[in-house]
mmCIF file of C-alpha atoms in Angstrom:
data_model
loop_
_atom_site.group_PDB
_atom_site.id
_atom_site.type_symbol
_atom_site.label_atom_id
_atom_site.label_comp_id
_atom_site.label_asym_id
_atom_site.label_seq_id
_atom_site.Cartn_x
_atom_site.Cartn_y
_atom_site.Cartn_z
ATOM 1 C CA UNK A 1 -85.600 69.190 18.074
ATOM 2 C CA UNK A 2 -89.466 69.627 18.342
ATOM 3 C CA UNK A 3 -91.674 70.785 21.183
ATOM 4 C CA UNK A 4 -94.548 68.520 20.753
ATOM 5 C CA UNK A 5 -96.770 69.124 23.155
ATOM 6 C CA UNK A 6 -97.515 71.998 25.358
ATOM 7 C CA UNK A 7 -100.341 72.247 27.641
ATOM 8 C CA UNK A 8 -101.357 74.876 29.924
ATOM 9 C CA UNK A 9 -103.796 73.785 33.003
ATOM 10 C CA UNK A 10 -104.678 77.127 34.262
ATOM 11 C CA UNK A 11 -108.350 75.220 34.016
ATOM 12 C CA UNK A 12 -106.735 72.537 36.338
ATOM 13 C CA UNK A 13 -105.074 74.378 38.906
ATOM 14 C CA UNK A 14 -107.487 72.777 41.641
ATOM 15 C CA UNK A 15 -105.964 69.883 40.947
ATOM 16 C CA UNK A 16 -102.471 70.313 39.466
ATOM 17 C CA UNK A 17 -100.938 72.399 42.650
ATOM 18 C CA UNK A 18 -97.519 71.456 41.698
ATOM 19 C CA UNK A 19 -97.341 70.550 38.056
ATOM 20 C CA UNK A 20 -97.399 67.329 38.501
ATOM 21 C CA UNK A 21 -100.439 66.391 36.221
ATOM 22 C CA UNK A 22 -98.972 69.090 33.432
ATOM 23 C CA UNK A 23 -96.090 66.457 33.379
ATOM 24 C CA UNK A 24 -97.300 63.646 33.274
ATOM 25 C CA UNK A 25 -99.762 64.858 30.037
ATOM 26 C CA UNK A 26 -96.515 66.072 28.307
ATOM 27 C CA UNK A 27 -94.628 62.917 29.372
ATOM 28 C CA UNK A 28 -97.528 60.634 27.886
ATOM 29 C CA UNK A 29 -98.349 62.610 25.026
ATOM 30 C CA UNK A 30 -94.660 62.707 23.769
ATOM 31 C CA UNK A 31 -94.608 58.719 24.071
ATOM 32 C CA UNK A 32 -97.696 58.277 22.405
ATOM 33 C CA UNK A 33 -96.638 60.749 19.476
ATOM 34 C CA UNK A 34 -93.199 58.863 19.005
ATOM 35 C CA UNK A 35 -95.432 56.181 18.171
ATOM 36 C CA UNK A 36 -98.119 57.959 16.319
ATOM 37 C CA UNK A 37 -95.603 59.186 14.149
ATOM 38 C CA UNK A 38 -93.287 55.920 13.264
ATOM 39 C CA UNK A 39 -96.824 54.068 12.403
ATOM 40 C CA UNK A 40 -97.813 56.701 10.518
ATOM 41 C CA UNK A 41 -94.796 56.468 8.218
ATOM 42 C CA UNK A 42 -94.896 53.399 8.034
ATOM 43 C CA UNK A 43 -98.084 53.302 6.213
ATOM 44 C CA UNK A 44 -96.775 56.198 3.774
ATOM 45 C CA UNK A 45 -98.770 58.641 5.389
ATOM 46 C CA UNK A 46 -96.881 62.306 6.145
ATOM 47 C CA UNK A 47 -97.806 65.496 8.285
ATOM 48 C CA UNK A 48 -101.338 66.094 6.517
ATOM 49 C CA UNK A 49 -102.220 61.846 6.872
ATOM 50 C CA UNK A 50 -101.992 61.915 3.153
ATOM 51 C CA UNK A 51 -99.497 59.845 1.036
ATOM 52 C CA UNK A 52 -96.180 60.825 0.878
ATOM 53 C CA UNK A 53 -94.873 61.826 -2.225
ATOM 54 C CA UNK A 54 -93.087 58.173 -4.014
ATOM 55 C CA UNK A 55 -89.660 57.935 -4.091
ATOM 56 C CA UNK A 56 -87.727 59.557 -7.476
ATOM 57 C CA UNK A 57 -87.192 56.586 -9.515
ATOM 58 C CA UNK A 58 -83.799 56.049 -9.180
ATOM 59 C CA UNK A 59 -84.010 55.547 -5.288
ATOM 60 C CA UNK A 60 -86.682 53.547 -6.013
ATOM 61 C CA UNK A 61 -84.816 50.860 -8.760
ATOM 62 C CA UNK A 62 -82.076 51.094 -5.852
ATOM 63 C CA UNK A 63 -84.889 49.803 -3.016
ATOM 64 C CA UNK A 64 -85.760 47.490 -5.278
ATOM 65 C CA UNK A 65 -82.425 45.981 -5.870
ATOM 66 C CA UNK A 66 -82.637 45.322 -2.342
ATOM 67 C CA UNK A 67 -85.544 43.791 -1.916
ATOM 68 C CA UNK A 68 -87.626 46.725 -0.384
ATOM 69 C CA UNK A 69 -90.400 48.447 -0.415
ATOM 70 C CA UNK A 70 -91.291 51.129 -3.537
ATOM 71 C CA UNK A 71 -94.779 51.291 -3.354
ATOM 72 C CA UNK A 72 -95.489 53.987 -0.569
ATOM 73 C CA UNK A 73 -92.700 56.201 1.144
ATOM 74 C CA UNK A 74 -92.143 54.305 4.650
ATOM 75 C CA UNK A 75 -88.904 56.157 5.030
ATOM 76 C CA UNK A 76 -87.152 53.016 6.349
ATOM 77 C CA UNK A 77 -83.996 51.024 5.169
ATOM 78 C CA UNK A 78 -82.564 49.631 8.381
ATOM 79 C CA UNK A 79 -85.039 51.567 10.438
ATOM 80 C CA UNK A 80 -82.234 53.485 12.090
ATOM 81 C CA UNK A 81 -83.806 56.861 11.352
ATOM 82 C CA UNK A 82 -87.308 56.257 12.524
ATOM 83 C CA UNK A 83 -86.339 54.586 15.525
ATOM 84 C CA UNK A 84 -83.695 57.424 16.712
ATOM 85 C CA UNK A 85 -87.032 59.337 17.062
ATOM 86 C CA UNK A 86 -87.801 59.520 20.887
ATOM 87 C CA UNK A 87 -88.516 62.070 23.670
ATOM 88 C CA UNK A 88 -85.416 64.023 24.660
ATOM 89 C CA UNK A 89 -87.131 65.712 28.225
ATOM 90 C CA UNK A 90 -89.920 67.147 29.615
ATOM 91 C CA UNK A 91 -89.404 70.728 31.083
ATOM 92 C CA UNK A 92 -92.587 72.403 33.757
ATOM 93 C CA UNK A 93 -93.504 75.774 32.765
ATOM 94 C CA UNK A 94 -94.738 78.269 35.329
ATOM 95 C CA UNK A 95 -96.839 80.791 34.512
ATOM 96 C CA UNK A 96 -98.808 83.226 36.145
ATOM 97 C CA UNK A 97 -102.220 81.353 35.950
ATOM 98 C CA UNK A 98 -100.832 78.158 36.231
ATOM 99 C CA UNK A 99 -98.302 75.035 35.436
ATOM 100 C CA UNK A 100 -97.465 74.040 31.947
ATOM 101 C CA UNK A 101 -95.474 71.422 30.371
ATOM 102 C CA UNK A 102 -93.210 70.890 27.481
ATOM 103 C CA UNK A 103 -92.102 67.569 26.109
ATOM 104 C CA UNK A 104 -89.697 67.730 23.412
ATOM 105 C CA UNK A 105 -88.784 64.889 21.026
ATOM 106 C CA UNK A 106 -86.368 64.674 18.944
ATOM 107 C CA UNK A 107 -83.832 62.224 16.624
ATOM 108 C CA UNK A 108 -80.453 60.973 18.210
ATOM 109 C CA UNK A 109 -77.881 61.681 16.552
ATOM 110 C CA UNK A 110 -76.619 64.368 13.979
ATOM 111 C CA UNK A 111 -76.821 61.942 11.016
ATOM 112 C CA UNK A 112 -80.377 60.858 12.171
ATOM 113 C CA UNK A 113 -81.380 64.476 12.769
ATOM 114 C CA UNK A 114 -79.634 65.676 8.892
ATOM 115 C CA UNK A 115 -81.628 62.632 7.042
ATOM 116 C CA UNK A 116 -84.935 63.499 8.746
ATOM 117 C CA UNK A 117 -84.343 67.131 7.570
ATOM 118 C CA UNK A 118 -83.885 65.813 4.485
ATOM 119 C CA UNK A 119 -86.624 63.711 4.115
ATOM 120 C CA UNK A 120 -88.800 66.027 5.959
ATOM 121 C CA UNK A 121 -87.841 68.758 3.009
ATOM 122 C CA UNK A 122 -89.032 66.368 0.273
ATOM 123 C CA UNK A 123 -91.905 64.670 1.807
ATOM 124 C CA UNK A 124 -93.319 66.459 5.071
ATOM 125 C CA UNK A 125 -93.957 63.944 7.647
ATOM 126 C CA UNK A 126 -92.028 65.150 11.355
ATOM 127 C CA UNK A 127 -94.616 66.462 13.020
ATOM 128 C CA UNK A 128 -98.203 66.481 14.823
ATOM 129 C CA UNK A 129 -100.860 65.475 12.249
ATOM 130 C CA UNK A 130 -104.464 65.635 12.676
ATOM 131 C CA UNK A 131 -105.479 62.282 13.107
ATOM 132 C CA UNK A 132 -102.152 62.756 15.921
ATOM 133 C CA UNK A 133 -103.631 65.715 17.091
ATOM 134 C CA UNK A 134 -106.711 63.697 17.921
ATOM 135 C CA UNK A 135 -104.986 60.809 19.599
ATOM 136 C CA UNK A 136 -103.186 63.069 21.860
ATOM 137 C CA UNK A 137 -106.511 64.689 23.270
ATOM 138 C CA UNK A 138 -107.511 61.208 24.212
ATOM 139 C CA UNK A 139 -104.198 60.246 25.589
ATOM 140 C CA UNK A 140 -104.407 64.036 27.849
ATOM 141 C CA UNK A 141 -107.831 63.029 28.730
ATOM 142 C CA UNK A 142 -107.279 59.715 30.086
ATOM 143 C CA UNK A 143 -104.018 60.605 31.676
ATOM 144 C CA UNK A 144 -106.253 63.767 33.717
ATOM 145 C CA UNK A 145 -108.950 61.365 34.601
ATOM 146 C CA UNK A 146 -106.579 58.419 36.192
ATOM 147 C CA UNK A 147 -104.812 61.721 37.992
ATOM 148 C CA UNK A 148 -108.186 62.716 39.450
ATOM 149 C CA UNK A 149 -108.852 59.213 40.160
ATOM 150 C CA UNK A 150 -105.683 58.632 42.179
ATOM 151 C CA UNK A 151 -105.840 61.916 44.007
ATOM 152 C CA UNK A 152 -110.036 60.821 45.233
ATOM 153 C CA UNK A 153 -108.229 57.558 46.729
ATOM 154 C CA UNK A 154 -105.577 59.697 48.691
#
C-alpha cells in the first residue's frame, strides 16, 4: 500500500474544527492521483515524468506478437494491473495543532500488488511525481476554497 497524501491544516484550524476539510483534501487528492498516475503510464512516463525504461526485447517480440504496443512502456496488457490501482481509505489524524488526513491507495489484489512490485523494480513509476505533485496542490486548493465557500453560505 501507499500513503499518498498527507496534509496537516494546523494553518486551517479556523475553519477545519472537525477534520472535515482534512478529509475531503485526502479523499480528492487520492482520486485525482489514481488518475494522475494511470495517464501517466500510459504515456510511458514513470515516477521522475521521464520515459520509462523499453521493454527487454524478448517481452517486447512477445507484445508484438500480439498486436501491442513496444514503443514506450505503458505497462498494460489487459489493463488489469493499472486499473486495480484505487484508494483503499482515508484515515483523520489528530494532532496536537490540528486535524490531518491520510488517504492511502493501493492495488487489489496480491497478484496486482506482486506485478506492480515488479514492474515498479524495473521501471519506477508507483508513486507521486512532480508534475503529480503539482496537480495535487491545485486539486487541495480548489477543494479548500469550495469548503470555505460552502461554510460563508451556512
Amino acid at each position: 500500500m501507499m500513503s499518498i497524501f498527507s496534509i496537516d491544516t494546523e494553518d486551517l484550524n479556523l475553519f477545519d474544527i472537525d477534520g472535515t476539510l482534512a478529509m475531503r483534501i485526502a479523499t480528492e487528492a487520492a482520486t485525482s492521483q489514481v488518475a494522475n498516475m494511470q495517464l501517466r503510464v500510459s504515456k510511458g512516463k514513470g515516477i521522475k515524468d521521464s520515459p520509462m525504461k523499453k521493454y527487454s526485447k524478448a517481452y517486447a517480440k512477445k507484445r508484438e506478437a500480439a498486436n501491442k504496443n513496444t514503443n514506450k512502456r505503458d505497462l498494460v496488457w489487459t489493463g488489469q494491473m493499472m486499473r486495480s490501482i484505487s484508494m483503499q481509505e482515508v484515515q483523520i489524524q489528530v494532532f496536537e495543532e490540528g486535524f490531518g488526513a491520510v488517504a492511502t491507495i493501493a492495488p487489489g489484489g496480491a497478484f496486482n500488488r506482486d506485478k506492480i512490485a515488479w514492474n515498479n523494480a524495473n521501471s519506477p513509476f508507483y508513486g507521486i511525481s512532480p508534475n503529480d505533485a503539482a496537480v495535487l496542490d491545485a486539486v487541495a486548493e480548489i477543494t479548500i476554497d469550495e469548503y470555505l465557500r460552502e461554510q460563508e453560505e451556512q
